[in-house]
mmCIF file of C-alpha atoms in Angstrom:
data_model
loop_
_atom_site.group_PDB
_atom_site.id
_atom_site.type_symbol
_atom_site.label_atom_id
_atom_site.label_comp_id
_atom_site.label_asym_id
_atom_site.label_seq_id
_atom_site.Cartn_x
_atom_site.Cartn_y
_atom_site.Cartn_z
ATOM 1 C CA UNK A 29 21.260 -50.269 61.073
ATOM 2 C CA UNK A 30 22.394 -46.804 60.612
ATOM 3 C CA UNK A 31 19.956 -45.520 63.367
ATOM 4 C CA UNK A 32 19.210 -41.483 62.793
ATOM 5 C CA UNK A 33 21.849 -40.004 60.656
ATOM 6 C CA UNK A 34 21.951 -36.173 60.179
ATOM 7 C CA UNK A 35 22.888 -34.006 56.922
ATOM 8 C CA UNK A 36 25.323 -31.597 56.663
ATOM 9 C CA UNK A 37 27.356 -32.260 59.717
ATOM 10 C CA UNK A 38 28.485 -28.390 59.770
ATOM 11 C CA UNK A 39 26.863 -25.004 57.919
ATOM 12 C CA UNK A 40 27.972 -21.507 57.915
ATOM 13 C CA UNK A 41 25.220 -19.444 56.830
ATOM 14 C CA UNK A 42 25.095 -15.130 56.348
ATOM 15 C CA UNK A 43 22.323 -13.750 57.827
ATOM 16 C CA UNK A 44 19.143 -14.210 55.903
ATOM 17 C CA UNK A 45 20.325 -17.102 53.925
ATOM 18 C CA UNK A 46 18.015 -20.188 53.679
ATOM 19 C CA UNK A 47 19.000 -24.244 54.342
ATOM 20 C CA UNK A 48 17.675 -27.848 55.305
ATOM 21 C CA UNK A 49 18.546 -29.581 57.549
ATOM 22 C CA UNK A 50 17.809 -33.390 56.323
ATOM 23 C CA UNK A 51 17.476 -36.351 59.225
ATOM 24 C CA UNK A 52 16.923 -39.607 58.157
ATOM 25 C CA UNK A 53 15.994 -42.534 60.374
ATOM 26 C CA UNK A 54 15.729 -46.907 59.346
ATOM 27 C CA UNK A 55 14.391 -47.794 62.769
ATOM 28 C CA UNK A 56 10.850 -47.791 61.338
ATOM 29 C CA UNK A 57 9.875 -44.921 64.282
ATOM 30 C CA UNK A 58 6.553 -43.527 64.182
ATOM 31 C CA UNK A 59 7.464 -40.072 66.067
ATOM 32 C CA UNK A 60 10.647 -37.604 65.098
ATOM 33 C CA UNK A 61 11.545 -34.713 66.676
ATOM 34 C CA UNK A 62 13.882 -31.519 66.189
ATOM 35 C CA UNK A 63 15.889 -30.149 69.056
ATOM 36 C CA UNK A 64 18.327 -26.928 69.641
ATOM 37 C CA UNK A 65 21.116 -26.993 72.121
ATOM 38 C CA UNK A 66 22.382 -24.421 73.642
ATOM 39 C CA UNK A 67 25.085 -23.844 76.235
ATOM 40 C CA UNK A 68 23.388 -23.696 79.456
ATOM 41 C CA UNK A 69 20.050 -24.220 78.665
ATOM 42 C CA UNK A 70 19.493 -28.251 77.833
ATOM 43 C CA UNK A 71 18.025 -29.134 74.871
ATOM 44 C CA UNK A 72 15.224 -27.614 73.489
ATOM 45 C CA UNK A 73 12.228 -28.838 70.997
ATOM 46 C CA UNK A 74 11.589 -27.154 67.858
ATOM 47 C CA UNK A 75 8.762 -29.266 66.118
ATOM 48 C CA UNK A 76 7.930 -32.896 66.340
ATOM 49 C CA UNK A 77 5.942 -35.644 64.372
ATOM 50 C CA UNK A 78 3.862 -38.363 65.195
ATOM 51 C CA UNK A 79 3.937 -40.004 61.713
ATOM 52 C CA UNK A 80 4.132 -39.417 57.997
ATOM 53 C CA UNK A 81 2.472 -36.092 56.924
ATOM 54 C CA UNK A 82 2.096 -34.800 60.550
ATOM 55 C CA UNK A 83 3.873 -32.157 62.152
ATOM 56 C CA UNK A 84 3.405 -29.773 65.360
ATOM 57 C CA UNK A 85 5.145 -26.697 66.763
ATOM 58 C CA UNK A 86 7.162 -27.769 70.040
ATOM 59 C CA UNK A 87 8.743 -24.935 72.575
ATOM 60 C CA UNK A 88 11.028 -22.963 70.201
ATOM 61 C CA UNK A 89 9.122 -23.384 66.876
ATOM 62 C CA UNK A 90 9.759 -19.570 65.608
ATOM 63 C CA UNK A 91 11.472 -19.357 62.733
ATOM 64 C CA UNK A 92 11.570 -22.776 61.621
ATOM 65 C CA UNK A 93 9.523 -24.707 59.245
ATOM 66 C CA UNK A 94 9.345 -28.941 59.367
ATOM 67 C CA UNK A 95 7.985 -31.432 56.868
ATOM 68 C CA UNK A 96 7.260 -35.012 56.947
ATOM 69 C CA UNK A 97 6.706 -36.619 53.566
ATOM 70 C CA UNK A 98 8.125 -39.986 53.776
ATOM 71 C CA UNK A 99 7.944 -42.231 57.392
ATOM 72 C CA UNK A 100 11.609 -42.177 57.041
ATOM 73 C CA UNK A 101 12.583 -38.425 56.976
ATOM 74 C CA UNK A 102 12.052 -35.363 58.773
ATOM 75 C CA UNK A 103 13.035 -31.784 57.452
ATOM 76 C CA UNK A 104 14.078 -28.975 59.253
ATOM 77 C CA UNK A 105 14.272 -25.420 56.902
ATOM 78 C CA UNK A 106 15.236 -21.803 57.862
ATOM 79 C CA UNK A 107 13.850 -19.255 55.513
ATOM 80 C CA UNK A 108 15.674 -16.446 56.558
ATOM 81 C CA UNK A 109 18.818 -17.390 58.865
ATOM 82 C CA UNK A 110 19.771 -15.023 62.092
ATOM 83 C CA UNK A 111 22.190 -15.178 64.166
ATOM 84 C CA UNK A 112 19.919 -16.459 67.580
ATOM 85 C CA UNK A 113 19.613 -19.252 65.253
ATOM 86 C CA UNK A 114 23.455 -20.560 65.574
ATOM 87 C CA UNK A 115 23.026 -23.921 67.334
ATOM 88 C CA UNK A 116 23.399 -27.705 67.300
ATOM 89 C CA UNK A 117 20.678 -29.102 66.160
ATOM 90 C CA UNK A 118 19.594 -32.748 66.917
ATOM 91 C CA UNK A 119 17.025 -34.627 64.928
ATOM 92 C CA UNK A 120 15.595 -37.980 67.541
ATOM 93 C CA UNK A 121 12.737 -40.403 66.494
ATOM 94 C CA UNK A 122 11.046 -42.831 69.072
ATOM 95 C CA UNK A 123 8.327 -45.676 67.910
ATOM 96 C CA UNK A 124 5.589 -43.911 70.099
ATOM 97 C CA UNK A 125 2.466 -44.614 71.894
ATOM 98 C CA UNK A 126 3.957 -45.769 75.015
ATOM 99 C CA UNK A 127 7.328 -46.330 74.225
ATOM 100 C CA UNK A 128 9.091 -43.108 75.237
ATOM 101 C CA UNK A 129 12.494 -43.745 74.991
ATOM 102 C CA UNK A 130 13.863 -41.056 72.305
ATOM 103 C CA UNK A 131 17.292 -42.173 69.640
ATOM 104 C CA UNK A 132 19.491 -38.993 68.801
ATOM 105 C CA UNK A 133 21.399 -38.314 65.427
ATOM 106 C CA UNK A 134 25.219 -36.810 65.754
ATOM 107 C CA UNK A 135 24.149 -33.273 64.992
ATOM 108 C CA UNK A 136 24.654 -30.428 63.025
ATOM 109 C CA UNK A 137 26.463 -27.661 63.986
ATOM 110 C CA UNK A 138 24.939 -24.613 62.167
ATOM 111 C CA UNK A 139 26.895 -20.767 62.640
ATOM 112 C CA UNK A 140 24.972 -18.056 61.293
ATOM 113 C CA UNK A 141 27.038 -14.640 60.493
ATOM 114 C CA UNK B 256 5.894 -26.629 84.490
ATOM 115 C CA UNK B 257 7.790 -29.805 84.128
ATOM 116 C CA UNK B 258 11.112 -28.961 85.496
ATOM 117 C CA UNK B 259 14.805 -30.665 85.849
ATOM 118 C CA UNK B 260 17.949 -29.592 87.733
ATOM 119 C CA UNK B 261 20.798 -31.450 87.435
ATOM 120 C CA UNK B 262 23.949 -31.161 90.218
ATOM 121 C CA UNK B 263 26.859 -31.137 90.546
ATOM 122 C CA UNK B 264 27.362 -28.932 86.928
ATOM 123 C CA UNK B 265 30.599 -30.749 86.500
ATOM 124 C CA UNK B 266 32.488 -33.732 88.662
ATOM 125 C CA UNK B 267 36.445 -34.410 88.197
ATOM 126 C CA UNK B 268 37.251 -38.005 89.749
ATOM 127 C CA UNK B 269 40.159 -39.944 89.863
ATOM 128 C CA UNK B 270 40.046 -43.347 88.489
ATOM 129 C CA UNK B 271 37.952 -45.928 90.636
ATOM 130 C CA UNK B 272 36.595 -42.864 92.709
ATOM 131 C CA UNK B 273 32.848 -43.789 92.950
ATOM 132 C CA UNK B 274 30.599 -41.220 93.140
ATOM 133 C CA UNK B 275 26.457 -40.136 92.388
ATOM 134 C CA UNK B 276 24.943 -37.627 89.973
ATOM 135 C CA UNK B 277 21.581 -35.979 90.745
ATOM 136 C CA UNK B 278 18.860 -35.199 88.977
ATOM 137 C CA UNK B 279 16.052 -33.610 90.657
ATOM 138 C CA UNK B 280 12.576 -32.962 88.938
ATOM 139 C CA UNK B 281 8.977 -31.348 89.443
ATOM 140 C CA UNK B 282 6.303 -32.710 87.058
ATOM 141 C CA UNK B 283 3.101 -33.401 86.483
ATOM 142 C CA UNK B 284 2.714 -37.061 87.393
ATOM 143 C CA UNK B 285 6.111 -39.069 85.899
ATOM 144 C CA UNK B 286 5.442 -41.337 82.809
ATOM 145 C CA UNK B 287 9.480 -41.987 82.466
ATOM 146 C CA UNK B 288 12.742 -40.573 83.636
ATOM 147 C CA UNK B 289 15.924 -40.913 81.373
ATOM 148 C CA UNK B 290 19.058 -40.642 81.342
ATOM 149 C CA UNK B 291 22.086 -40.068 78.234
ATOM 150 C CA UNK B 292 25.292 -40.120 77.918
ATOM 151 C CA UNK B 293 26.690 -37.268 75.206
ATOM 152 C CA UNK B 294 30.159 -37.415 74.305
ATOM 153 C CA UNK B 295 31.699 -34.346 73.110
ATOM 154 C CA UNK B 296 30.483 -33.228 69.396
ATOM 155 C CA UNK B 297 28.061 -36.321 69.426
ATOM 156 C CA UNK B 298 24.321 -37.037 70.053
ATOM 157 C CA UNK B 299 22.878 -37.848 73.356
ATOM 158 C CA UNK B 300 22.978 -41.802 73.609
ATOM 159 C CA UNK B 301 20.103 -43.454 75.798
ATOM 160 C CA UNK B 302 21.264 -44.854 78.733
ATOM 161 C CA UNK B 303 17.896 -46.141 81.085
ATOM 162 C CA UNK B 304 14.495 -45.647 81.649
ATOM 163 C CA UNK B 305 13.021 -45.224 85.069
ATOM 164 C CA UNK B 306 9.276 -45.292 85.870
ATOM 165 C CA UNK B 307 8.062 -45.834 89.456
ATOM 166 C CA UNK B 308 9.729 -44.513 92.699
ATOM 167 C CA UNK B 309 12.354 -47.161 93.832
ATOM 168 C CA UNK B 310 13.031 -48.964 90.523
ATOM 169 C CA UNK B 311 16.741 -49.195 89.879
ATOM 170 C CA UNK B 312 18.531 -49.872 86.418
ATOM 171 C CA UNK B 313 22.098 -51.249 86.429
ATOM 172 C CA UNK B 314 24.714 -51.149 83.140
ATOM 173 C CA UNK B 315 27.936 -51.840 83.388
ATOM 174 C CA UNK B 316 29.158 -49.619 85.933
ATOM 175 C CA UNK B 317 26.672 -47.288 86.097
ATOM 176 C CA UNK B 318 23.620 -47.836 88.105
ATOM 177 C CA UNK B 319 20.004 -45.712 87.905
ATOM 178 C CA UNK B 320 17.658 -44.981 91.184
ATOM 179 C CA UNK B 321 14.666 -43.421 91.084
ATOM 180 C CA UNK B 322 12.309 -41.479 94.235
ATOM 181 C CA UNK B 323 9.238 -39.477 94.251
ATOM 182 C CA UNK B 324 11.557 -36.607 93.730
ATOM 183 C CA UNK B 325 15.156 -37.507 92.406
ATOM 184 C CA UNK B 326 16.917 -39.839 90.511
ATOM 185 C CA UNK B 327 20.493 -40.818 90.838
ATOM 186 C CA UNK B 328 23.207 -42.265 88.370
ATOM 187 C CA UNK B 329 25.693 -43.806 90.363
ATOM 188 C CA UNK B 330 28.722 -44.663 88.944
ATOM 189 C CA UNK B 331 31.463 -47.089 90.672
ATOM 190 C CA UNK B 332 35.008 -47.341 90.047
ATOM 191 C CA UNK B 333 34.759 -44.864 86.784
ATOM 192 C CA UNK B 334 36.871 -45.333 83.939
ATOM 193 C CA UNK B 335 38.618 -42.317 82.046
ATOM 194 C CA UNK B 336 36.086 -43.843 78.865
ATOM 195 C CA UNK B 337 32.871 -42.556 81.188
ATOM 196 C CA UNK B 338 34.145 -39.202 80.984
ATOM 197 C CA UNK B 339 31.249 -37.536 79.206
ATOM 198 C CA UNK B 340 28.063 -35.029 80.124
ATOM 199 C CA UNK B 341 24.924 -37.046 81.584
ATOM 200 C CA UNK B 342 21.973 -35.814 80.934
ATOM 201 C CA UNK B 343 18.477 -36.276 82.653
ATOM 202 C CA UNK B 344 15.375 -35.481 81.163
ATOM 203 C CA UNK B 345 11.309 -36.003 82.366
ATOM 204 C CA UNK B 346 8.397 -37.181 80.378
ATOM 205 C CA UNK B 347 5.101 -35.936 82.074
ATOM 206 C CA UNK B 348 1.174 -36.459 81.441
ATOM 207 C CA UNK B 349 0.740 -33.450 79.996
ATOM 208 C CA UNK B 350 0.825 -32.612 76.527
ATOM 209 C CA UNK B 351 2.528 -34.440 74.253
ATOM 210 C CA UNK B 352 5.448 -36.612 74.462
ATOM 211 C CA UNK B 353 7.933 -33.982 75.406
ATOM 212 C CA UNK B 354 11.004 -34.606 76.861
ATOM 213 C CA UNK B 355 12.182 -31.831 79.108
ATOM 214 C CA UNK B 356 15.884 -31.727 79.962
ATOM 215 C CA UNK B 357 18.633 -30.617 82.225
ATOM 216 C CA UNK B 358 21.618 -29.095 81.595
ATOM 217 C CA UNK B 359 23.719 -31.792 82.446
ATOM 218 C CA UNK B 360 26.712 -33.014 84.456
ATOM 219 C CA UNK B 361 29.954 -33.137 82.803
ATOM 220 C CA UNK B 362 32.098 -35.774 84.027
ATOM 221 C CA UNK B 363 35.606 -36.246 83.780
ATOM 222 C CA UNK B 364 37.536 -39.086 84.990
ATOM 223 C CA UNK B 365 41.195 -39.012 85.117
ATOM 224 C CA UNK B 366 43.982 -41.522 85.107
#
């Protein structure tokens, strides 16, 4: 079991560039989610699914766009990159409905110039 | 608003100096408590799950306590390879599903 494995580790992007960020999870989880962290401020959600084709906007959703095609995968895009955006992102997924307990990828540590 | 303040920011002990970590929180009726362990450059790994005031979770040598308004990770005779941040986080009634955080304590253990 690889657990949740995140894609590209590290990304420089100029400002107004475009990427995906790819996470990938074989734990058969019904719910993903997409954090920020930031020093000093904890981590924060972006958007979050509760199963294939479903997504929602969490507490930091602007600027970010999420899709959900397969059970397995959850996609995180930037359309036009700025520099507020430079973070680590973590992708989690949890099975859901009841069981709360959320597993974290390694992250990807995304600069934006 | 759900809330969580973690204290002390950051803890130096020597090795086999016990000592707590506290994690204080205001929600809206407590569906779970965690705590995780992040290593430098890593994801958060899940540590324990707390529910009800005065469960208490024990691995290796870290033990979990939780109250009405706190939780504690107690750690006894630390190692220099449980030098990481520990990070609480709430799960609450309202809404959806959403984890809300603390900053962390950042623990470092030294020979």
């Amino acid at each position: 079991n690889a657990g949740v494995t995140q894609t590209p580790k590290f990304r420089v992007l100029k400002t107004g560039q475009s990427m995906t960020l790819l996470c990938a999870q074989d734990m058969n989880h019904e719910y993903m989610y997409w954090y920020r962290q930031d020093p000093g401020m904890g981590l924060r959600l972006i958007h979050y699914s509760v199963g294939e084709g479903t997504t929602a906007k969490g507490e930091v959703p602007d600027g970010y766009n999420v899709s959900r095609l397969k059970k397995q995968n959850f996609l995180l895009g930037l359309e036009s990159a700025a520099p507020s955006q430079t973070s680590v992102y973590f992708c989690a997924s949890s099975y859901g409905q009841g069981n709360y307990e959320q597993y974290f990828g390694p992250g990807t540590r995304l600069t934006v110039t | 608003e759900d809330q969580v303040t973690q204290s002390p920011e950051a803890l130096r002990l020597q090795e086999g100096e016990s000592s707590s970590l506290n994690c204080s929180y205001t929600v809206s009726g407590l569906r779970g408590l965690f705590w995780y362990r992040q290593d430098p450059g890593k994801g958060p790994e899940f540590l324990f799950t707390l529910y009800s005031a005065g469960e208490e979770k024990e691995k290796e040598r870290l033990k979990a306590t939780l109250t009405k308004k706190e939780s504690f990770l107690h750690i006894t005779a630390p190692k220099p390879e449980d030098s990481a941040t520990y990070l609480c986080a709430v799960l609450g009634y309202t809404g959806f599903q959403k984890l809300v955080f603390g900053t962390g304590t950042r623990l470092l253990v030294s020979p």
